[in-house]
Amino acid sequence: MDRFFVEPEHLNLDDKTLYIDGEDVKHISKVLRYGQGDEIEVCDSNGHEYICRIESIDKTRIDLSIVDEVDINRESRIRVSLYQGVPKSTKMDIILQKLTEAGVVEIVLVNTKRSVVNIKGDKADKKLDRWERIIYEAAKQCKRGLIPKLRGILSFEEALADMEQNDINICPYEDEKSLGIKEALQTDLVKDIIGKKDEVRVGIFIGPEGGFDPEENNRVKAAGIASVTMGPRIFRTETASIVATAITLYELGDIGGI
């Protein structure tokens, strides 16, 4: 069953009705060819899912009735924020899509010394709009309970300051030799945090093409962020973000469980 998201204010739980507007109207009626009486899944981005029946369709709006509420929690208590050094070309598209599928709650764009993409003005607005649409479509496809946020673009210094709000922070670095990502996520401190908190905020900082500058890595360590290796092979930036997220969610108990 196809899934769509609505703003909470579009729901009337007393009357068991809701409506969909915007670009999804055309997608539902023209592309998927749903009509009156057909059912779809609708999520309010707050963890509530509903089976809904289409009651009426016009060019700008679809009205639906709520048939049933689905009692499934698809979101993890491990709340991963992925800080991504902005890459070039279509790599960002891959990163946004796959991280949404993996389960991150937000992607934060960061400019670093080796970032080669400089996004400004109207061009930035168009890119961000397209990237947010990629996240939205991926969230529908993999049946997320929320749409991950896209933030930035932050400077390197702003990213380090932003990561202070997280409970756990790691930074994969290709020249790191002393600490593996698995070891960093199995310390007594991390286990204590996981055991005590209902929600755990985790930050993962990934460099752009060419990785982090050595001086940046020194500043990462000085900020108390664990500089880690993911093994003997060097990953592309789009691969590193996906692999680091998957390892983190697995080690902290999200991916791989029942």
PDB file of N, CA and C in Angstrom, residues 101-156:
ATOM      1  N   GLU A 101      16.520   5.809   4.036  1.00  0.00           N
ATOM      2  CA  GLU A 101      16.164   4.397   4.158  1.00  0.00           C
ATOM      3  C   GLU A 101      16.793   3.773   5.399  1.00  0.00           C
ATOM      4  N   ALA A 102      18.030   4.156   5.701  1.00  0.00           N
ATOM      5  CA  ALA A 102      18.740   3.562   6.839  1.00  0.00           C
ATOM      6  C   ALA A 102      18.124   3.967   8.172  1.00  0.00           C
ATOM      7  N   GLY A 103      17.569   5.201   8.260  1.00  0.00           N
ATOM      8  CA  GLY A 103      16.882   5.582   9.489  1.00  0.00           C
ATOM      9  C   GLY A 103      17.375   6.833  10.189  1.00  0.00           C
ATOM     10  N   VAL A 104      18.192   7.681   9.530  1.00  0.00           N
ATOM     11  CA  VAL A 104      18.629   8.907  10.191  1.00  0.00           C
ATOM     12  C   VAL A 104      17.446   9.847  10.380  1.00  0.00           C
ATOM     13  N   VAL A 105      17.551  10.746  11.364  1.00  0.00           N
ATOM     14  CA  VAL A 105      16.470  11.709  11.583  1.00  0.00           C
ATOM     15  C   VAL A 105      16.769  13.053  10.940  1.00  0.00           C
ATOM     16  N   GLU A 106      18.053  13.294  10.631  1.00  0.00           N
ATOM     17  CA  GLU A 106      18.382  14.518   9.917  1.00  0.00           C
ATOM     18  C   GLU A 106      19.727  14.393   9.224  1.00  0.00           C
ATOM     19  N   ILE A 107      19.869  15.149   8.140  1.00  0.00           N
ATOM     20  CA  ILE A 107      21.139  15.280   7.434  1.00  0.00           C
ATOM     21  C   ILE A 107      21.520  16.747   7.503  1.00  0.00           C
ATOM     22  N   VAL A 108      22.734  17.022   7.988  1.00  0.00           N
ATOM     23  CA  VAL A 108      23.210  18.389   8.154  1.00  0.00           C
ATOM     24  C   VAL A 108      24.339  18.624   7.161  1.00  0.00           C
ATOM     25  N   LEU A 109      24.171  19.576   6.264  1.00  0.00           N
ATOM     26  CA  LEU A 109      25.176  19.880   5.247  1.00  0.00           C
ATOM     27  C   LEU A 109      26.259  20.780   5.837  1.00  0.00           C
ATOM     28  N   VAL A 110      27.525  20.437   5.537  1.00  0.00           N
ATOM     29  CA  VAL A 110      28.659  21.157   6.130  1.00  0.00           C
ATOM     30  C   VAL A 110      29.686  21.491   5.056  1.00  0.00           C
ATOM     31  N   ASN A 111      30.168  22.721   5.068  1.00  0.00           N
ATOM     32  CA  ASN A 111      31.300  23.102   4.229  1.00  0.00           C
ATOM     33  C   ASN A 111      32.599  22.846   4.987  1.00  0.00           C
ATOM     34  N   THR A 112      33.518  22.125   4.367  1.00  0.00           N
ATOM     35  CA  THR A 112      34.827  21.864   4.961  1.00  0.00           C
ATOM     36  C   THR A 112      35.918  22.364   4.018  1.00  0.00           C
ATOM     37  N   LYS A 113      37.176  22.227   4.436  1.00  0.00           N
ATOM     38  CA  LYS A 113      38.277  22.740   3.618  1.00  0.00           C
ATOM     39  C   LYS A 113      38.311  22.119   2.231  1.00  0.00           C
ATOM     40  N   ARG A 114      37.976  20.838   2.152  1.00  0.00           N
ATOM     41  CA  ARG A 114      38.072  20.138   0.878  1.00  0.00           C
ATOM     42  C   ARG A 114      36.741  20.036   0.132  1.00  0.00           C
ATOM     43  N   SER A 115      35.741  20.744   0.625  1.00  0.00           N
ATOM     44  CA  SER A 115      34.483  20.799  -0.116  1.00  0.00           C
ATOM     45  C   SER A 115      34.708  21.587  -1.406  1.00  0.00           C
ATOM     46  N   VAL A 116      34.218  21.054  -2.518  1.00  0.00           N
ATOM     47  CA  VAL A 116      34.429  21.718  -3.810  1.00  0.00           C
ATOM     48  C   VAL A 116      33.136  22.336  -4.342  1.00  0.00           C
ATOM     49  N   VAL A 117      32.059  22.164  -3.616  1.00  0.00           N
ATOM     50  CA  VAL A 117      30.766  22.699  -4.043  1.00  0.00           C
ATOM     51  C   VAL A 117      30.447  23.941  -3.228  1.00  0.00           C
ATOM     52  N   ASN A 118      30.117  25.005  -3.909  1.00  0.00           N
ATOM     53  CA  ASN A 118      29.751  26.250  -3.235  1.00  0.00           C
ATOM     54  C   ASN A 118      28.341  26.630  -3.686  1.00  0.00           C
ATOM     55  N   ILE A 119      27.377  26.433  -2.816  1.00  0.00           N
ATOM     56  CA  ILE A 119      25.970  26.639  -3.181  1.00  0.00           C
ATOM     57  C   ILE A 119      25.487  27.954  -2.575  1.00  0.00           C
ATOM     58  N   LYS A 120      25.041  28.871  -3.443  1.00  0.00           N
ATOM     59  CA  LYS A 120      24.582  30.164  -2.954  1.00  0.00           C
ATOM     60  C   LYS A 120      23.348  30.614  -3.726  1.00  0.00           C
ATOM     61  N   GLY A 121      22.602  31.539  -3.107  1.00  0.00           N
ATOM     62  CA  GLY A 121      21.505  32.225  -3.777  1.00  0.00           C
ATOM     63  C   GLY A 121      20.395  31.321  -4.272  1.00  0.00           C
ATOM     64  N   ASP A 122      19.838  31.688  -5.437  1.00  0.00           N
ATOM     65  CA  ASP A 122      18.720  30.949  -6.015  1.00  0.00           C
ATOM     66  C   ASP A 122      19.099  29.512  -6.319  1.00  0.00           C
ATOM     67  N   LYS A 123      20.350  29.309  -6.716  1.00  0.00           N
ATOM     68  CA  LYS A 123      20.811  27.951  -7.008  1.00  0.00           C
ATOM     69  C   LYS A 123      20.735  27.077  -5.769  1.00  0.00           C
ATOM     70  N   ALA A 124      21.063  27.654  -4.621  1.00  0.00           N
ATOM     71  CA  ALA A 124      20.994  26.911  -3.363  1.00  0.00           C
ATOM     72  C   ALA A 124      19.557  26.530  -3.045  1.00  0.00           C
ATOM     73  N   ASP A 125      18.632  27.480  -3.233  1.00  0.00           N
ATOM     74  CA  ASP A 125      17.221  27.207  -2.943  1.00  0.00           C
ATOM     75  C   ASP A 125      16.692  26.071  -3.809  1.00  0.00           C
ATOM     76  N   LYS A 126      17.063  26.077  -5.096  1.00  0.00           N
ATOM     77  CA  LYS A 126      16.598  25.031  -6.013  1.00  0.00           C
ATOM     78  C   LYS A 126      17.166  23.669  -5.630  1.00  0.00           C
ATOM     79  N   LYS A 127      18.458  23.653  -5.275  1.00  0.00           N
ATOM     80  CA  LYS A 127      19.078  22.389  -4.872  1.00  0.00           C
ATOM     81  C   LYS A 127      18.437  21.850  -3.601  1.00  0.00           C
ATOM     82  N   LEU A 128      18.257  22.726  -2.615  1.00  0.00           N
ATOM     83  CA  LEU A 128      17.679  22.288  -1.351  1.00  0.00           C
ATOM     84  C   LEU A 128      16.253  21.791  -1.537  1.00  0.00           C
ATOM     85  N   ASP A 129      15.472  22.454  -2.393  1.00  0.00           N
ATOM     86  CA  ASP A 129      14.113  21.994  -2.672  1.00  0.00           C
ATOM     87  C   ASP A 129      14.138  20.598  -3.291  1.00  0.00           C
ATOM     88  N   ARG A 130      15.043  20.381  -4.232  1.00  0.00           N
ATOM     89  CA  ARG A 130      15.128  19.075  -4.893  1.00  0.00           C
ATOM     90  C   ARG A 130      15.600  18.011  -3.922  1.00  0.00           C
ATOM     91  N   TRP A 131      16.565  18.362  -3.066  1.00  0.00           N
ATOM     92  CA  TRP A 131      17.075  17.398  -2.087  1.00  0.00           C
ATOM     93  C   TRP A 131      16.005  17.026  -1.068  1.00  0.00           C
ATOM     94  N   GLU A 132      15.213  18.009  -0.651  1.00  0.00           N
ATOM     95  CA  GLU A 132      14.129  17.709   0.282  1.00  0.00           C
ATOM     96  C   GLU A 132      13.097  16.791  -0.366  1.00  0.00           C
ATOM     97  N   ARG A 133      12.877  16.954  -1.666  1.00  0.00           N
ATOM     98  CA  ARG A 133      11.934  16.070  -2.368  1.00  0.00           C
ATOM     99  C   ARG A 133      12.472  14.645  -2.437  1.00  0.00           C
ATOM    100  N   ILE A 134      13.787  14.501  -2.623  1.00  0.00           N
ATOM    101  CA  ILE A 134      14.399  13.170  -2.636  1.00  0.00           C
ATOM    102  C   ILE A 134      14.195  12.490  -1.287  1.00  0.00           C
ATOM    103  N   ILE A 135      14.396  13.231  -0.199  1.00  0.00           N
ATOM    104  CA  ILE A 135      14.188  12.692   1.142  1.00  0.00           C
ATOM    105  C   ILE A 135      12.731  12.269   1.321  1.00  0.00           C
ATOM    106  N   TYR A 136      11.819  13.121   0.873  1.00  0.00           N
ATOM    107  CA  TYR A 136      10.390  12.831   1.023  1.00  0.00           C
ATOM    108  C   TYR A 136      10.001  11.559   0.281  1.00  0.00           C
ATOM    109  N   GLU A 137      10.440  11.431  -0.954  1.00  0.00           N
ATOM    110  CA  GLU A 137      10.097  10.249  -1.747  1.00  0.00           C
ATOM    111  C   GLU A 137      10.703   8.987  -1.131  1.00  0.00           C
ATOM    112  N   ALA A 138      11.920   9.095  -0.619  1.00  0.00           N
ATOM    113  CA  ALA A 138      12.551   7.940   0.025  1.00  0.00           C
ATOM    114  C   ALA A 138      11.825   7.554   1.307  1.00  0.00           C
ATOM    115  N   ALA A 139      11.372   8.555   2.066  1.00  0.00           N
ATOM    116  CA  ALA A 139      10.633   8.284   3.309  1.00  0.00           C
ATOM    117  C   ALA A 139       9.326   7.568   3.024  1.00  0.00           C
ATOM    118  N   LYS A 140       8.665   7.941   1.927  1.00  0.00           N
ATOM    119  CA  LYS A 140       7.435   7.243   1.536  1.00  0.00           C
ATOM    120  C   LYS A 140       7.735   5.806   1.154  1.00  0.00           C
ATOM    121  N   GLN A 141       8.775   5.626   0.341  1.00  0.00           N
ATOM    122  CA  GLN A 141       9.086   4.300  -0.194  1.00  0.00           C
ATOM    123  C   GLN A 141       9.426   3.296   0.896  1.00  0.00           C
ATOM    124  N   CYS A 142      10.212   3.732   1.892  1.00  0.00           N
ATOM    125  CA  CYS A 142      10.662   2.795   2.926  1.00  0.00           C
ATOM    126  C   CYS A 142       9.765   2.819   4.166  1.00  0.00           C
ATOM    127  N   LYS A 143       8.659   3.551   4.070  1.00  0.00           N
ATOM    128  CA  LYS A 143       7.642   3.578   5.125  1.00  0.00           C
ATOM    129  C   LYS A 143       8.176   4.098   6.460  1.00  0.00           C
ATOM    130  N   ARG A 144       8.882   5.228   6.393  1.00  0.00           N
ATOM    131  CA  ARG A 144       9.318   5.895   7.621  1.00  0.00           C
ATOM    132  C   ARG A 144       8.121   6.481   8.357  1.00  0.00           C
ATOM    133  N   GLY A 145       8.317   6.697   9.664  1.00  0.00           N
ATOM    134  CA  GLY A 145       7.291   7.332  10.469  1.00  0.00           C
ATOM    135  C   GLY A 145       7.441   8.832  10.527  1.00  0.00           C
ATOM    136  N   LEU A 146       8.537   9.343   9.965  1.00  0.00           N
ATOM    137  CA  LEU A 146       8.773  10.774   9.879  1.00  0.00           C
ATOM    138  C   LEU A 146       9.616  11.059   8.647  1.00  0.00           C
ATOM    139  N   ILE A 147       9.661  12.328   8.260  1.00  0.00           N
ATOM    140  CA  ILE A 147      10.497  12.756   7.147  1.00  0.00           C
ATOM    141  C   ILE A 147      11.772  13.365   7.737  1.00  0.00           C
ATOM    142  N   PRO A 148      12.951  12.784   7.469  1.00  0.00           N
ATOM    143  CA  PRO A 148      14.177  13.358   8.003  1.00  0.00           C
ATOM    144  C   PRO A 148      14.358  14.814   7.591  1.00  0.00           C
ATOM    145  N   LYS A 149      14.918  15.588   8.501  1.00  0.00           N
ATOM    146  CA  LYS A 149      15.154  17.006   8.231  1.00  0.00           C
ATOM    147  C   LYS A 149      16.451  17.186   7.441  1.00  0.00           C
ATOM    148  N   LEU A 150      16.488  18.242   6.641  1.00  0.00           N
ATOM    149  CA  LEU A 150      17.706  18.654   5.947  1.00  0.00           C
ATOM    150  C   LEU A 150      18.078  20.029   6.458  1.00  0.00           C
ATOM    151  N   ARG A 151      19.302  20.142   7.010  1.00  0.00           N
ATOM    152  CA  ARG A 151      19.735  21.423   7.586  1.00  0.00           C
ATOM    153  C   ARG A 151      21.061  21.853   6.981  1.00  0.00           C
ATOM    154  N   GLY A 152      21.392  23.132   7.145  1.00  0.00           N
ATOM    155  CA  GLY A 152      22.662  23.656   6.698  1.00  0.00           C
ATOM    156  C   GLY A 152      22.446  24.698   5.597  1.00  0.00           C
ATOM    157  N   ILE A 153      23.494  25.207   5.070  1.00  0.00           N
ATOM    158  CA  ILE A 153      24.844  24.636   5.101  1.00  0.00           C
ATOM    159  C   ILE A 153      25.632  25.307   6.238  1.00  0.00           C
ATOM    160  N   LEU A 154      26.232  24.469   7.142  1.00  0.00           N
ATOM    161  CA  LEU A 154      27.004  24.973   8.257  1.00  0.00           C
ATOM    162  C   LEU A 154      28.481  25.066   7.889  1.00  0.00           C
ATOM    163  N   SER A 155      29.186  25.963   8.557  1.00  0.00           N
ATOM    164  CA  SER A 155      30.647  25.968   8.475  1.00  0.00           C
ATOM    165  C   SER A 155      31.182  24.819   9.330  1.00  0.00           C
ATOM    166  N   PHE A 156      32.453  24.513   9.190  1.00  0.00           N
ATOM    167  CA  PHE A 156      33.056  23.446   9.992  1.00  0.00           C
ATOM    168  C   PHE A 156      32.921  23.757  11.476  1.00  0.00           C
TER     169      PHE A 156
END
